[in-house]
Amino acid sequence: MKRRNILATLGLGVAGLMLAGCGAEEKAATTTAAVQKAEQQTYQWKLVTTWPKNFPGLGEAPERFAKDVERMSQGRLKIKVYGGGELVPPLEVFDAVSQGTAEAGHGAGYYWKGKVPAAQFFSTVPFGLNAQEFNGWLHYGGGIELWREIYEPFGLVPFAGGNTGVQMGGWFNREINSVEDLKGLKMRIPGLGGEVLQRAGGTPVNLPGGEIFTALQTGTIDATEWVGPYNDLAFGLHKIAKFYYYPGWHEPGTALELIINKKALESLPADLQAIVEVAARAANQDLLDEYTARNNAALMELVTQHGVQLKKFPDDVLNQLQVISEQVVAEVAEKDPASQKVYDSFKAFRDQVVQYHEISEKAYINAR
Ligand code: CA
C-alpha cells in the first residue's frame, strides 16, 4: 500500500510504470538502431590528386590509402581516386577539397604557397628536416597541430601522406660549378627552394609533374628537379637532360599531404574516422619505405643503361645556397604571422634534432 501511495503521489500507476519502462527500452532500441544504421551506412568519397593516375610512388600512395580504408571498413567507406586533371586540374586539388567538390585530396603543401604561404613549411624547407625528422616534428613536436590550425579556415584536415626522403638536385644541360651558373636559369622548382633559386638569380617555375617533360623538351624551362631516381626515371627526364645533380638541398625530405574535407570527415561514424586516420599514417610511412627500396635500383639503371652523368653540387655552391636559404626562409616567415608561428616551431625542433643526429644518424652513416 505504501508503494502504491508513492506511485500515486508521483502520478504514476502500474500502467504508467510500464509505459516508462517501454520508453527506456524504446530509447535504447532507437540508439541501437542508430548505431546499426551508422554501421551499415556506406560512404562513397572522391579523392583528387596532383599526380598522373597511378604514377609510381606518389600516385600509388593515395591508391593504397583508398584500398586500406575499404579493406578495414569492410567496404563501408569506398574512395575513388582520380589522377591530376581527371576531375580537377592538378594544382586545384586544395580548392576542390576545400569546396567539397571532392572529399579528399593528395598533393604537397608547397603547391598552394600562393594561397597559404605557411603550407610550404609542411612540405619541405631547403636545408631543413629530413623525412625521419619531419615525421618526428609532425607527430611528436607539435607540427600536425599547427598544420591543422593553418588549414582550419579552409575547412580542411591535413594528414601526412607520404615522404620522398632526400630528393635529387635536378636535371641540367649545363654544369653547375658556381652559384653564377644558376643566374638566368629557368628551372622547375617548387616551394621555398624556388624562392632560393630566385634570390640566386634564377627563375623558378611551378609546374605539375605531368607537364615537366614537355616543358624541358620544348625549352620552356632550362632545368628541372622532380623527385628522385625512381620517379625521375618514370618520366624519362634522362632523355632530355645530360647531368643529374645531387643532393636535393631544396627538398631534404618532402612530405606529401592527404587533405580531407572537415565536414566529410566529421560526418563519418567514429570508427570510420579512426580508420581514415590510421590508414593515412600507414600510407605516410609506406611511401618512404617504397622509395628507400626502389631509388637505388633506378639510379643504377639511369647510370649504367642510360649513361646519365651523376654529379655532386660543389661544396661551395651548397654552402652559398645554405646561407641564401636561411635568409630567404626567415624572410618568408616574417611576411606572414602564420608562417612565422610555424617557422618558430620548425626551427626550434630542427636546432634540437640536428644536435642529436650529429652524434647518432650522421655519425653512424659517416662511420659505416
Ligand atoms: Ca621535387
Coordinates of C-alpha atoms and ligand atoms in Angstrom, one line a residue:
M1 CA 0.0 0.0 0.0
K2 CA 2.8 2.3 0.9
R3 CA 4.4 1.8 -2.5
R4 CA 1.1 2.4 -4.3
N5 CA 0.8 5.7 -2.4
I6 CA 4.1 6.8 -3.5
L7 CA 3.3 5.9 -7.1
A8 CA 0.0 7.7 -6.8
T9 CA 1.8 10.8 -5.5
L10 CA 4.2 10.6 -8.4
G11 CA 1.2 10.4 -10.7
L12 CA 2.3 7.1 -12.0
G13 CA 0.2 4.0 -11.9
V14 CA 1.3 0.5 -12.8
A15 CA 0.4 1.3 -16.4
G16 CA 2.5 4.5 -16.2
L17 CA 5.5 2.5 -14.9
M18 CA 5.1 0.1 -17.8
L19 CA 5.0 3.0 -20.2
A20 CA 8.1 4.5 -18.6
G21 CA 9.8 1.1 -19.0
C22 CA 8.8 0.9 -22.6
G23 CA 10.2 4.5 -23.1
A24 CA 13.6 3.5 -21.8
E25 CA 13.6 0.3 -23.9
E26 CA 12.4 2.2 -26.9
K27 CA 15.2 4.8 -26.4
A28 CA 17.7 2.0 -26.1
A29 CA 16.3 0.3 -29.2
T30 CA 16.4 3.6 -31.1
T31 CA 20.0 4.1 -30.1
T32 CA 21.0 0.6 -31.1
A33 CA 19.2 1.0 -34.4
A34 CA 21.0 4.3 -35.0
V35 CA 24.4 2.7 -34.3
Q36 CA 23.4 -0.2 -36.5
K37 CA 22.3 2.1 -39.2
A38 CA 25.6 4.1 -39.0
E39 CA 27.5 0.8 -39.1
Q40 CA 25.6 -0.3 -42.2
Q41 CA 25.7 3.0 -44.0
T42 CA 28.1 3.1 -46.8
Y43 CA 30.0 6.2 -47.9
Q44 CA 31.5 7.0 -51.3
W45 CA 34.3 9.5 -51.5
K46 CA 36.2 11.1 -54.3
L47 CA 39.9 11.7 -53.8
V48 CA 41.6 14.0 -56.3
T49 CA 45.4 14.1 -56.7
T50 CA 48.1 16.3 -58.2
W51 CA 49.8 13.3 -59.8
P52 CA 49.2 11.4 -63.0
K53 CA 46.9 8.5 -62.3
N54 CA 48.9 5.5 -60.8
F55 CA 52.2 7.4 -61.1
P56 CA 54.9 5.3 -59.4
G57 CA 55.2 6.1 -55.7
L58 CA 53.4 9.4 -55.5
G59 CA 50.3 8.3 -57.3
E60 CA 50.3 4.9 -55.7
A61 CA 50.1 6.3 -52.2
P62 CA 46.6 7.6 -52.4
E63 CA 45.5 4.3 -54.1
R64 CA 47.0 2.4 -51.3
F65 CA 45.2 4.6 -48.7
A66 CA 41.9 4.1 -50.5
K67 CA 42.3 0.3 -50.6
D68 CA 43.3 0.1 -47.0
V69 CA 40.3 2.2 -45.9
E70 CA 38.0 0.0 -48.0
R71 CA 39.5 -3.2 -46.6
M72 CA 39.5 -2.0 -43.0
S73 CA 36.0 -0.7 -43.2
Q74 CA 34.7 -3.8 -45.0
G75 CA 33.5 -1.7 -47.8
R76 CA 31.6 0.9 -45.7
L77 CA 33.9 3.7 -47.0
K78 CA 34.8 3.5 -50.6
I79 CA 37.2 6.0 -52.1
K80 CA 37.6 6.6 -55.8
V81 CA 41.0 8.1 -56.7
Y82 CA 41.3 10.5 -59.6
G83 CA 44.6 11.4 -61.3
G84 CA 45.5 15.0 -61.8
G85 CA 43.3 16.6 -64.5
E86 CA 40.7 13.8 -64.4
L87 CA 38.2 15.6 -62.2
V88 CA 40.1 18.9 -61.4
P89 CA 43.4 20.2 -62.7
P90 CA 46.4 19.1 -60.6
L91 CA 47.0 22.4 -58.9
E92 CA 43.4 22.9 -58.0
V93 CA 43.2 20.0 -55.6
F94 CA 43.3 22.2 -52.5
D95 CA 40.4 24.3 -53.6
A96 CA 38.4 21.3 -54.8
V97 CA 38.6 19.6 -51.4
S98 CA 38.1 22.9 -49.5
Q99 CA 34.9 23.5 -51.5
G100 CA 33.7 19.9 -51.2
T101 CA 33.9 19.0 -54.9
A102 CA 35.9 16.0 -53.6
E103 CA 36.0 14.7 -50.0
A104 CA 39.8 14.1 -50.1
G105 CA 42.9 15.1 -52.0
H106 CA 46.6 14.1 -52.3
G107 CA 49.3 16.6 -53.1
A108 CA 52.0 18.7 -51.4
G109 CA 51.7 21.8 -49.3
Y110 CA 54.1 23.9 -51.4
Y111 CA 51.8 23.8 -54.4
W112 CA 49.4 26.2 -52.5
K113 CA 52.1 28.7 -51.4
G114 CA 50.3 31.5 -53.3
K115 CA 47.2 30.9 -51.3
V116 CA 48.6 29.7 -48.0
P117 CA 52.3 30.7 -47.6
A118 CA 52.7 28.7 -44.3
A119 CA 51.7 25.5 -46.2
Q120 CA 55.2 25.3 -47.6
F121 CA 56.7 24.5 -44.3
F122 CA 54.6 21.3 -44.2
S123 CA 56.1 20.0 -47.5
T124 CA 59.8 20.8 -47.2
V125 CA 62.3 23.5 -46.3
P126 CA 65.7 23.9 -48.0
F127 CA 68.4 22.6 -45.7
G128 CA 65.6 21.7 -43.3
L129 CA 64.4 18.4 -41.8
N130 CA 64.9 15.0 -43.4
A131 CA 62.0 12.5 -43.6
Q132 CA 62.7 10.9 -40.2
E133 CA 63.0 14.3 -38.5
F134 CA 59.9 15.8 -40.3
N135 CA 57.8 12.9 -39.1
G136 CA 59.1 13.4 -35.6
W137 CA 58.3 17.1 -35.6
L138 CA 54.9 16.5 -37.1
H139 CA 53.7 13.7 -34.8
Y140 CA 55.6 14.4 -31.6
G141 CA 56.8 18.0 -31.9
G142 CA 53.6 20.0 -32.4
G143 CA 53.8 20.1 -36.2
I144 CA 50.4 18.5 -37.0
E145 CA 48.5 20.7 -34.6
L146 CA 49.9 23.8 -36.3
W147 CA 49.2 22.3 -39.7
R148 CA 45.5 21.7 -38.7
E149 CA 45.3 25.2 -37.4
I150 CA 46.6 26.7 -40.7
Y151 CA 44.1 24.6 -42.8
E152 CA 41.1 25.1 -40.5
P153 CA 39.8 28.3 -42.2
F154 CA 39.7 26.3 -45.5
G155 CA 37.6 23.5 -43.9
L156 CA 40.4 21.0 -44.4
V157 CA 42.0 18.5 -42.1
P158 CA 45.6 17.7 -43.2
F159 CA 47.4 14.4 -42.7
A160 CA 51.0 13.5 -43.7
G161 CA 50.5 11.5 -46.9
G162 CA 54.0 10.1 -47.6
N163 CA 57.6 11.3 -47.8
T164 CA 60.1 11.1 -50.6
G165 CA 63.2 11.2 -48.4
V166 CA 66.1 13.4 -49.7
Q167 CA 65.4 14.2 -53.3
M168 CA 67.9 14.7 -56.1
G169 CA 69.2 18.1 -57.0
G170 CA 67.8 18.0 -60.5
W171 CA 68.4 17.7 -64.3
F172 CA 70.6 20.2 -66.1
N173 CA 72.0 20.6 -69.5
R174 CA 74.9 22.7 -68.3
E175 CA 77.3 22.2 -65.5
I176 CA 76.8 24.0 -62.2
N177 CA 80.3 25.0 -61.0
S178 CA 79.4 28.1 -59.1
V179 CA 76.3 30.0 -58.0
E180 CA 76.9 32.2 -61.0
D181 CA 75.8 29.3 -63.2
L182 CA 72.3 29.5 -61.7
K183 CA 71.9 33.1 -63.0
G184 CA 69.3 33.3 -65.7
L185 CA 68.4 29.6 -65.3
K186 CA 64.7 28.9 -65.8
M187 CA 64.1 25.9 -63.6
R188 CA 61.0 24.0 -62.5
I189 CA 61.5 24.0 -58.7
P190 CA 58.6 24.5 -56.3
G191 CA 58.2 26.0 -52.9
L192 CA 60.9 27.6 -50.8
G193 CA 63.6 26.1 -52.9
G194 CA 62.2 28.2 -55.8
E195 CA 62.4 31.3 -53.7
V196 CA 66.1 30.5 -53.0
L197 CA 66.8 30.0 -56.7
Q198 CA 65.2 33.3 -57.4
R199 CA 67.5 35.0 -54.9
A200 CA 70.4 33.3 -56.6
G201 CA 69.4 34.9 -59.9
G202 CA 67.4 32.1 -61.5
T203 CA 63.7 31.9 -62.5
P204 CA 61.7 29.3 -60.6
V205 CA 58.7 27.8 -62.4
N206 CA 55.9 25.9 -60.6
L207 CA 54.7 23.1 -62.9
P208 CA 52.8 19.9 -62.0
G209 CA 54.8 16.7 -62.6
G210 CA 52.9 15.7 -65.8
E211 CA 54.0 18.9 -67.6
I212 CA 57.7 18.7 -66.8
F213 CA 58.9 16.5 -69.7
T214 CA 57.3 18.6 -72.4
A215 CA 58.4 21.9 -70.8
L216 CA 62.0 20.8 -70.7
Q217 CA 61.9 19.3 -74.2
T218 CA 60.4 22.4 -75.8
G219 CA 62.8 24.8 -73.9
T220 CA 60.1 26.4 -71.8
I221 CA 62.4 25.6 -68.9
D222 CA 66.2 25.0 -68.9
A223 CA 66.4 22.7 -66.0
T224 CA 64.1 20.8 -63.6
E225 CA 64.0 18.8 -60.5
W226 CA 61.4 16.2 -59.8
V227 CA 61.8 13.7 -57.0
G228 CA 64.5 11.0 -57.1
P229 CA 65.7 8.2 -59.4
Y230 CA 62.6 6.1 -59.1
N231 CA 60.2 8.9 -60.2
D232 CA 62.6 10.7 -62.5
L233 CA 63.3 7.5 -64.5
A234 CA 59.5 7.0 -64.9
F235 CA 59.2 10.5 -66.5
G236 CA 62.2 9.8 -68.8
L237 CA 63.9 13.0 -67.8
H238 CA 67.3 11.4 -68.7
K239 CA 66.3 11.6 -72.4
I240 CA 66.4 15.4 -72.4
A241 CA 69.0 16.4 -69.8
K242 CA 72.6 15.4 -69.5
F243 CA 73.6 16.0 -65.9
Y244 CA 71.9 14.6 -62.8
Y245 CA 72.9 16.6 -59.7
Y246 CA 72.8 15.7 -56.1
P247 CA 71.9 16.3 -53.2
G248 CA 68.4 17.8 -53.2
W249 CA 69.3 20.7 -50.9
H250 CA 66.0 22.3 -51.7
E251 CA 63.9 19.2 -50.7
P252 CA 65.6 17.2 -48.0
G253 CA 62.6 15.1 -47.1
T254 CA 59.4 16.2 -48.9
A255 CA 56.2 15.4 -47.1
L256 CA 53.1 14.8 -49.2
E257 CA 49.8 15.7 -47.8
L258 CA 46.4 14.0 -47.6
I259 CA 43.7 16.5 -47.1
I260 CA 40.2 15.7 -46.1
N261 CA 37.2 17.9 -46.2
K262 CA 36.4 18.6 -42.5
K263 CA 32.7 18.2 -42.8
A264 CA 33.0 15.0 -44.7
L265 CA 35.4 13.6 -42.1
E266 CA 33.1 14.6 -39.2
S267 CA 30.1 13.1 -40.9
L268 CA 31.7 9.7 -40.6
P269 CA 31.0 7.5 -37.6
A270 CA 33.9 7.4 -35.1
D271 CA 35.2 4.0 -36.2
L272 CA 35.5 5.1 -39.8
Q273 CA 37.2 8.3 -38.8
A274 CA 39.7 6.2 -36.9
I275 CA 40.2 4.0 -40.0
V276 CA 41.0 7.1 -42.1
E277 CA 43.5 8.3 -39.6
V278 CA 45.3 5.0 -39.2
A279 CA 45.3 4.3 -43.0
A280 CA 46.8 7.8 -43.6
R281 CA 49.5 7.1 -41.0
A282 CA 50.3 3.8 -42.7
A283 CA 50.3 5.3 -46.2
N284 CA 52.7 8.0 -44.9
Q285 CA 55.3 5.5 -43.8
D286 CA 54.7 3.1 -46.6
L287 CA 55.7 5.6 -49.3
L288 CA 59.1 6.3 -47.6
D289 CA 59.7 2.5 -47.4
E290 CA 59.0 2.1 -51.1
Y291 CA 61.4 4.9 -52.1
T292 CA 64.0 3.6 -49.8
A293 CA 63.7 0.2 -51.5
R294 CA 63.4 1.4 -55.2
N295 CA 65.6 4.5 -55.6
N296 CA 68.9 2.7 -55.8
A297 CA 67.9 0.3 -58.4
A298 CA 66.5 3.1 -60.5
L299 CA 69.7 5.1 -60.1
M300 CA 71.8 2.1 -61.3
E301 CA 69.6 1.8 -64.4
L302 CA 69.9 5.6 -65.1
V303 CA 73.7 5.4 -64.8
T304 CA 74.5 2.0 -66.4
Q305 CA 71.8 1.7 -69.0
H306 CA 71.1 5.3 -70.0
G307 CA 74.5 6.9 -69.5
V308 CA 73.4 9.6 -67.1
Q309 CA 76.2 11.7 -65.7
L310 CA 75.8 11.9 -62.0
K311 CA 77.3 15.0 -60.4
K312 CA 77.5 16.5 -56.9
F313 CA 76.9 20.2 -56.5
P314 CA 80.3 21.7 -55.4
D315 CA 80.6 22.3 -51.7
D316 CA 81.0 26.0 -52.3
V317 CA 77.7 26.1 -54.2
L318 CA 75.9 24.2 -51.4
N319 CA 77.4 26.5 -48.7
Q320 CA 76.3 29.6 -50.5
L321 CA 72.8 28.1 -51.2
Q322 CA 72.5 27.3 -47.5
V323 CA 73.3 30.9 -46.5
I324 CA 70.8 32.2 -49.0
S325 CA 68.2 29.6 -47.8
E326 CA 68.5 30.7 -44.2
Q327 CA 67.8 34.3 -45.2
V328 CA 65.0 33.6 -47.7
V329 CA 63.2 31.2 -45.3
A330 CA 63.4 33.7 -42.4
E331 CA 62.1 36.5 -44.7
V332 CA 59.2 34.4 -46.0
A333 CA 58.3 33.7 -42.4
E334 CA 58.5 37.4 -41.4
K335 CA 56.0 38.4 -44.0
D336 CA 53.2 36.3 -42.7
P337 CA 52.3 35.7 -39.0
A338 CA 51.1 32.2 -39.6
S339 CA 54.3 31.3 -41.4
Q340 CA 56.3 32.8 -38.6
K341 CA 54.5 30.7 -36.0
V342 CA 55.2 27.5 -38.0
Y343 CA 58.8 28.5 -38.7
D344 CA 59.5 29.1 -35.0
S345 CA 58.2 25.7 -34.1
F346 CA 60.0 24.1 -37.0
K347 CA 63.3 25.9 -36.3
A348 CA 63.3 25.1 -32.6
F349 CA 62.8 21.4 -33.4
R350 CA 65.4 21.4 -36.2
D351 CA 68.1 23.0 -33.9
Q352 CA 67.5 20.4 -31.3
V353 CA 67.2 17.3 -33.6
V354 CA 70.3 18.4 -35.6
Q355 CA 72.4 18.2 -32.5
Y356 CA 71.3 14.7 -31.6
H357 CA 71.5 13.5 -35.2
E358 CA 75.1 14.7 -35.4
I359 CA 76.1 12.0 -32.8
S360 CA 73.5 9.4 -33.9
E361 CA 72.3 9.1 -37.6
K362 CA 75.1 11.2 -39.1
A363 CA 77.9 9.7 -37.0
Y364 CA 76.7 6.3 -37.9
I365 CA 76.4 7.0 -41.7
N366 CA 79.8 8.5 -41.7
A367 CA 81.2 5.5 -39.8
R368 CA 79.9 2.7 -41.9
Ligands
CA1 CA 60.9 17.9 -56.1

